[in-house]
Amino acid sequence: FLLANTSDFDVDTDALPFEELFEIDRYALARAAQFQAEILAHYKVYEFHPVVAKLQVYCSEDLGAFYLDVLKDRLYTTAPGSRARRSAQTALWHITQAMLRWMAPFLSFTAEEAWKLVGTSESIFMETYSTLEAGSDALLAKWARLCEIRNVANKQIEAVRAEGVLGSSLQANLRVIAAPEDHALLASLGDDLKFIFIASVVELAAGDQLAVEVL
């Protein structure tokens, strides 16, 4: 997915500065930087097994179940050179470059093969680890909570889907009832809220505790 969606991306001409990226793309890079710091601590003391385990979780949960899932519509439907698509590609390019370095010590042949497509040197083993924008603690905390709320919504969508009423989540209209702090977080996304939940419509309502209704 990463290689395919950066195949028409030239970092020298197409990349956007960190501050011009969409907020979710800034979060993805900040989360990658946070993850990199964690696994480099393991590498420094030659702990390979925790890196393998944590990289699997990062790929399946942070990327597959959240970020890449949310990105699909934007990558596939916006204009090739638009800010929306270039913002996503900028984040994906940096994550790809970082990930190949993370996996190189134990997925050496895979990393080297991919490096032949996206690398800028003779071998990935000539490289050092990427420098990633760390973002702010507030950004990381905000999106960690948004991910938790999205998980609650997904469970509700799955329950309705199991009843045979619903196919894709895009067939759903959501009504999210949230306490003031969560309400403010969700409201800050504006029209992008429906993209985060991958739903057709998301209606936001104030309440005492978090609840999601699927229609």
mmCIF file of C-alpha atoms in Angstrom:
data_model
loop_
_atom_site.group_PDB
_atom_site.id
_atom_site.type_symbol
_atom_site.label_atom_id
_atom_site.label_comp_id
_atom_site.label_asym_id
_atom_site.label_seq_id
_atom_site.Cartn_x
_atom_site.Cartn_y
_atom_site.Cartn_z
ATOM 1 C CA PHE A 1 0.000 0.000 0.000
ATOM 2 C CA LEU A 2 2.745 2.431 0.933
ATOM 3 C CA LEU A 3 4.819 1.705 -2.170
ATOM 4 C CA ALA A 4 1.826 1.864 -4.518
ATOM 5 C CA ASN A 5 0.488 5.147 -3.197
ATOM 6 C CA THR A 6 3.831 6.931 -3.342
ATOM 7 C CA SER A 7 4.778 5.621 -6.805
ATOM 8 C CA ASP A 8 3.895 8.953 -8.502
ATOM 9 C CA PHE A 9 5.372 11.076 -5.698
ATOM 10 C CA ASP A 10 8.644 13.010 -6.004
ATOM 11 C CA VAL A 11 9.759 14.197 -2.590
ATOM 12 C CA ASP A 12 11.818 17.048 -4.093
ATOM 13 C CA THR A 13 8.895 18.615 -5.979
ATOM 14 C CA ASP A 14 5.700 17.262 -4.401
ATOM 15 C CA ALA A 15 6.341 17.164 -0.643
ATOM 16 C CA LEU A 16 4.607 19.657 1.635
ATOM 17 C CA PRO A 17 6.192 21.182 4.761
ATOM 18 C CA PHE A 18 5.037 19.603 8.031
ATOM 19 C CA GLU A 19 3.016 22.673 9.040
ATOM 20 C CA GLU A 20 1.041 22.573 5.745
ATOM 21 C CA LEU A 21 -0.031 18.937 6.117
ATOM 22 C CA PHE A 22 -3.572 18.003 7.093
ATOM 23 C CA GLU A 23 -3.829 17.508 10.852
ATOM 24 C CA ILE A 24 -4.330 13.741 10.585
ATOM 25 C CA ASP A 25 -1.184 13.501 8.417
ATOM 26 C CA ARG A 26 0.781 15.487 11.005
ATOM 27 C CA TYR A 27 -0.511 13.077 13.625
ATOM 28 C CA ALA A 28 0.575 10.059 11.558
ATOM 29 C CA LEU A 29 4.123 11.416 11.354
ATOM 30 C CA ALA A 30 4.180 12.334 15.039
ATOM 31 C CA ARG A 31 2.980 8.828 15.924
ATOM 32 C CA ALA A 32 5.673 7.338 13.663
ATOM 33 C CA ALA A 33 8.312 9.460 15.421
ATOM 34 C CA GLN A 34 7.003 8.304 18.801
ATOM 35 C CA PHE A 35 7.095 4.681 17.647
ATOM 36 C CA GLN A 36 10.598 5.056 16.203
ATOM 37 C CA ALA A 37 11.953 6.353 19.514
ATOM 38 C CA GLU A 38 10.447 3.313 21.228
ATOM 39 C CA ILE A 39 11.948 0.701 18.909
ATOM 40 C CA LEU A 40 15.356 2.386 18.648
ATOM 41 C CA ALA A 41 15.608 2.015 22.412
ATOM 42 C CA HIS A 42 15.218 -1.745 21.883
ATOM 43 C CA TYR A 43 17.750 -1.832 19.046
ATOM 44 C CA LYS A 44 20.373 -0.067 21.163
ATOM 45 C CA VAL A 45 20.385 -3.044 23.542
ATOM 46 C CA TYR A 46 19.991 -5.642 20.759
ATOM 47 C CA GLU A 47 16.393 -6.548 21.622
ATOM 48 C CA PHE A 48 15.054 -7.684 18.265
ATOM 49 C CA HIS A 49 11.968 -9.648 19.310
ATOM 50 C CA PRO A 50 10.116 -6.676 20.854
ATOM 51 C CA VAL A 51 10.716 -4.695 17.649
ATOM 52 C CA VAL A 52 9.211 -7.485 15.541
ATOM 53 C CA ALA A 53 6.140 -7.702 17.785
ATOM 54 C CA LYS A 54 5.630 -3.947 18.059
ATOM 55 C CA LEU A 55 6.096 -3.365 14.327
ATOM 56 C CA GLN A 56 3.377 -5.932 13.599
ATOM 57 C CA VAL A 57 1.006 -4.118 15.955
ATOM 58 C CA TYR A 58 1.930 -0.714 14.482
ATOM 59 C CA CYS A 59 1.264 -1.960 10.940
ATOM 60 C CA SER A 60 -2.034 -3.633 11.783
ATOM 61 C CA GLU A 61 -3.491 -1.106 14.225
ATOM 62 C CA ASP A 62 -1.939 2.346 13.691
ATOM 63 C CA LEU A 63 -1.703 1.985 9.913
ATOM 64 C CA GLY A 64 -4.043 -0.729 8.634
ATOM 65 C CA ALA A 65 -6.962 -0.317 11.004
ATOM 66 C CA PHE A 66 -6.807 3.468 11.218
ATOM 67 C CA TYR A 67 -4.606 5.773 9.178
ATOM 68 C CA LEU A 68 -4.453 3.919 5.846
ATOM 69 C CA ASP A 69 -8.131 3.018 6.119
ATOM 70 C CA VAL A 70 -9.068 6.678 6.543
ATOM 71 C CA LEU A 71 -6.747 7.770 3.714
ATOM 72 C CA LYS A 72 -8.149 5.558 0.956
ATOM 73 C CA ASP A 73 -10.937 7.881 -0.182
ATOM 74 C CA ARG A 74 -8.636 10.888 -0.182
ATOM 75 C CA LEU A 75 -5.870 9.105 -2.105
ATOM 76 C CA TYR A 76 -8.188 7.589 -4.693
ATOM 77 C CA THR A 77 -10.686 10.397 -5.323
ATOM 78 C CA THR A 78 -8.850 13.732 -5.044
ATOM 79 C CA ALA A 79 -6.931 15.295 -7.934
ATOM 80 C CA PRO A 80 -3.425 13.820 -8.446
ATOM 81 C CA GLY A 81 -1.576 17.019 -7.588
ATOM 82 C CA SER A 82 -4.023 18.422 -5.048
ATOM 83 C CA ARG A 83 -2.971 19.506 -1.566
ATOM 84 C CA ALA A 84 -5.219 16.815 -0.095
ATOM 85 C CA ARG A 85 -3.438 14.015 -1.935
ATOM 86 C CA ARG A 86 0.068 15.473 -1.658
ATOM 87 C CA SER A 87 -0.397 15.907 2.084
ATOM 88 C CA ALA A 88 -1.238 12.228 2.424
ATOM 89 C CA GLN A 89 1.608 11.192 0.138
ATOM 90 C CA THR A 90 4.121 13.306 2.041
ATOM 91 C CA ALA A 91 3.255 11.484 5.253
ATOM 92 C CA LEU A 92 3.240 8.087 3.516
ATOM 93 C CA TRP A 93 6.646 8.738 1.921
ATOM 94 C CA HIS A 94 8.237 9.602 5.277
ATOM 95 C CA ILE A 95 6.618 6.581 6.948
ATOM 96 C CA THR A 96 7.826 4.306 4.130
ATOM 97 C CA GLN A 97 11.380 5.595 4.389
ATOM 98 C CA ALA A 98 11.341 5.145 8.163
ATOM 99 C CA MET A 99 9.712 1.729 8.095
ATOM 100 C CA LEU A 100 12.203 0.201 5.675
ATOM 101 C CA ARG A 101 14.949 1.202 8.095
ATOM 102 C CA TRP A 102 13.007 -0.226 11.054
ATOM 103 C CA MET A 103 12.560 -3.592 9.369
ATOM 104 C CA ALA A 104 15.986 -3.859 7.701
ATOM 105 C CA PRO A 105 17.778 -5.618 10.618
ATOM 106 C CA PHE A 106 15.365 -8.578 10.539
ATOM 107 C CA LEU A 107 13.546 -8.371 7.162
ATOM 108 C CA SER A 108 16.763 -7.628 5.329
ATOM 109 C CA PHE A 109 15.923 -8.952 1.871
ATOM 110 C CA THR A 110 12.434 -7.432 1.855
ATOM 111 C CA ALA A 111 13.770 -4.046 2.929
ATOM 112 C CA GLU A 112 16.554 -4.140 0.341
ATOM 113 C CA GLU A 113 14.141 -5.140 -2.436
ATOM 114 C CA ALA A 114 11.776 -2.283 -1.577
ATOM 115 C CA TRP A 115 14.731 0.097 -1.282
ATOM 116 C CA LYS A 116 15.519 -0.538 -4.955
ATOM 117 C CA LEU A 117 12.163 1.111 -5.735
ATOM 118 C CA VAL A 118 12.249 4.068 -3.358
ATOM 119 C CA GLY A 119 15.825 4.414 -2.169
ATOM 120 C CA THR A 120 18.359 7.103 -2.975
ATOM 121 C CA SER A 121 21.540 5.117 -2.307
ATOM 122 C CA GLU A 122 23.111 1.810 -3.274
ATOM 123 C CA SER A 123 21.717 -0.070 -0.286
ATOM 124 C CA ILE A 124 19.452 0.523 2.687
ATOM 125 C CA PHE A 125 22.345 -0.717 4.815
ATOM 126 C CA MET A 126 24.237 2.452 3.895
ATOM 127 C CA GLU A 127 21.491 4.513 5.583
ATOM 128 C CA THR A 128 20.870 5.850 9.079
ATOM 129 C CA TYR A 129 17.447 6.112 10.708
ATOM 130 C CA SER A 130 15.035 8.779 9.465
ATOM 131 C CA THR A 131 14.462 12.098 11.184
ATOM 132 C CA LEU A 132 10.721 12.408 11.760
ATOM 133 C CA GLU A 133 8.705 15.419 12.906
ATOM 134 C CA ALA A 134 7.739 14.707 16.497
ATOM 135 C CA GLY A 135 4.680 16.958 16.641
ATOM 136 C CA SER A 136 3.316 17.976 20.029
ATOM 137 C CA ASP A 137 2.061 16.019 23.011
ATOM 138 C CA ALA A 138 -1.302 17.742 22.553
ATOM 139 C CA LEU A 139 -1.562 16.520 18.955
ATOM 140 C CA LEU A 140 -0.733 12.947 19.971
ATOM 141 C CA ALA A 141 -3.180 13.016 22.892
ATOM 142 C CA LYS A 142 -5.975 14.477 20.763
ATOM 143 C CA TRP A 143 -5.725 11.830 18.074
ATOM 144 C CA ALA A 144 -5.246 8.995 20.530
ATOM 145 C CA ARG A 145 -8.628 9.945 22.003
ATOM 146 C CA LEU A 146 -10.183 10.300 18.547
ATOM 147 C CA CYS A 147 -8.993 6.779 17.750
ATOM 148 C CA GLU A 148 -10.665 5.502 20.923
ATOM 149 C CA ILE A 149 -13.935 7.192 19.953
ATOM 150 C CA ARG A 150 -13.656 5.777 16.437
ATOM 151 C CA ASN A 151 -13.221 2.287 17.903
ATOM 152 C CA VAL A 152 -16.475 2.719 19.830
ATOM 153 C CA ALA A 153 -18.229 3.757 16.601
ATOM 154 C CA ASN A 154 -16.745 0.830 14.692
ATOM 155 C CA LYS A 155 -18.075 -1.637 17.280
ATOM 156 C CA GLN A 156 -21.547 -0.176 16.859
ATOM 157 C CA ILE A 157 -21.276 -0.322 13.062
ATOM 158 C CA GLU A 158 -20.141 -3.958 13.250
ATOM 159 C CA ALA A 159 -23.118 -4.823 15.464
ATOM 160 C CA VAL A 160 -25.525 -3.367 12.909
ATOM 161 C CA ARG A 161 -23.631 -5.037 10.061
ATOM 162 C CA ALA A 162 -23.930 -8.404 11.810
ATOM 163 C CA GLU A 163 -27.707 -8.000 11.711
ATOM 164 C CA GLY A 164 -27.508 -7.773 7.913
ATOM 165 C CA VAL A 165 -28.857 -4.216 7.843
ATOM 166 C CA LEU A 166 -25.620 -2.619 6.689
ATOM 167 C CA GLY A 167 -22.821 -3.382 4.239
ATOM 168 C CA SER A 168 -20.007 -0.852 4.040
ATOM 169 C CA SER A 169 -19.616 1.737 6.785
ATOM 170 C CA LEU A 170 -20.202 4.352 4.061
ATOM 171 C CA GLN A 171 -23.839 3.226 4.071
ATOM 172 C CA ALA A 172 -24.119 4.407 7.683
ATOM 173 C CA ASN A 173 -25.213 7.689 9.167
ATOM 174 C CA LEU A 174 -23.790 8.161 12.649
ATOM 175 C CA ARG A 175 -25.065 10.193 15.557
ATOM 176 C CA VAL A 176 -22.266 10.685 18.071
ATOM 177 C CA ILE A 177 -23.295 11.894 21.510
ATOM 178 C CA ALA A 178 -20.339 13.197 23.475
ATOM 179 C CA ALA A 179 -19.504 14.902 26.745
ATOM 180 C CA PRO A 180 -18.097 18.466 26.467
ATOM 181 C CA GLU A 181 -14.398 17.571 26.188
ATOM 182 C CA ASP A 182 -14.936 14.875 23.559
ATOM 183 C CA HIS A 183 -17.514 17.052 21.800
ATOM 184 C CA ALA A 184 -14.918 19.827 21.417
ATOM 185 C CA LEU A 185 -12.362 17.369 20.004
ATOM 186 C CA LEU A 186 -14.823 15.999 17.466
ATOM 187 C CA ALA A 187 -16.204 19.426 16.534
ATOM 188 C CA SER A 188 -12.679 20.670 15.762
ATOM 189 C CA LEU A 189 -12.578 18.312 12.745
ATOM 190 C CA GLY A 190 -15.551 19.989 11.074
ATOM 191 C CA ASP A 191 -16.569 18.312 7.794
ATOM 192 C CA ASP A 192 -13.621 15.921 8.060
ATOM 193 C CA LEU A 193 -15.427 14.043 10.817
ATOM 194 C CA LYS A 194 -17.230 11.781 8.347
ATOM 195 C CA PHE A 195 -13.900 10.828 6.742
ATOM 196 C CA ILE A 196 -12.421 9.795 10.095
ATOM 197 C CA PHE A 197 -15.423 7.544 10.768
ATOM 198 C CA ILE A 198 -15.668 6.503 7.074
ATOM 199 C CA ALA A 199 -19.407 7.216 7.169
ATOM 200 C CA SER A 200 -21.692 9.191 4.883
ATOM 201 C CA VAL A 201 -22.949 11.548 7.593
ATOM 202 C CA VAL A 202 -21.815 12.150 11.166
ATOM 203 C CA GLU A 203 -24.106 14.189 13.386
ATOM 204 C CA LEU A 204 -22.599 15.475 16.609
ATOM 205 C CA ALA A 205 -24.700 15.990 19.726
ATOM 206 C CA ALA A 206 -23.934 17.058 23.286
ATOM 207 C CA GLY A 207 -24.529 14.676 26.171
ATOM 208 C CA ASP A 208 -23.199 13.412 29.477
ATOM 209 C CA GLN A 209 -21.263 10.422 28.132
ATOM 210 C CA LEU A 210 -20.076 8.935 24.879
ATOM 211 C CA ALA A 211 -22.621 7.014 22.786
ATOM 212 C CA VAL A 212 -22.869 6.233 19.089
ATOM 213 C CA GLU A 213 -26.094 5.559 17.181
ATOM 214 C CA VAL A 214 -25.914 3.917 13.745
ATOM 215 C CA LEU A 215 -28.659 4.629 11.212
#
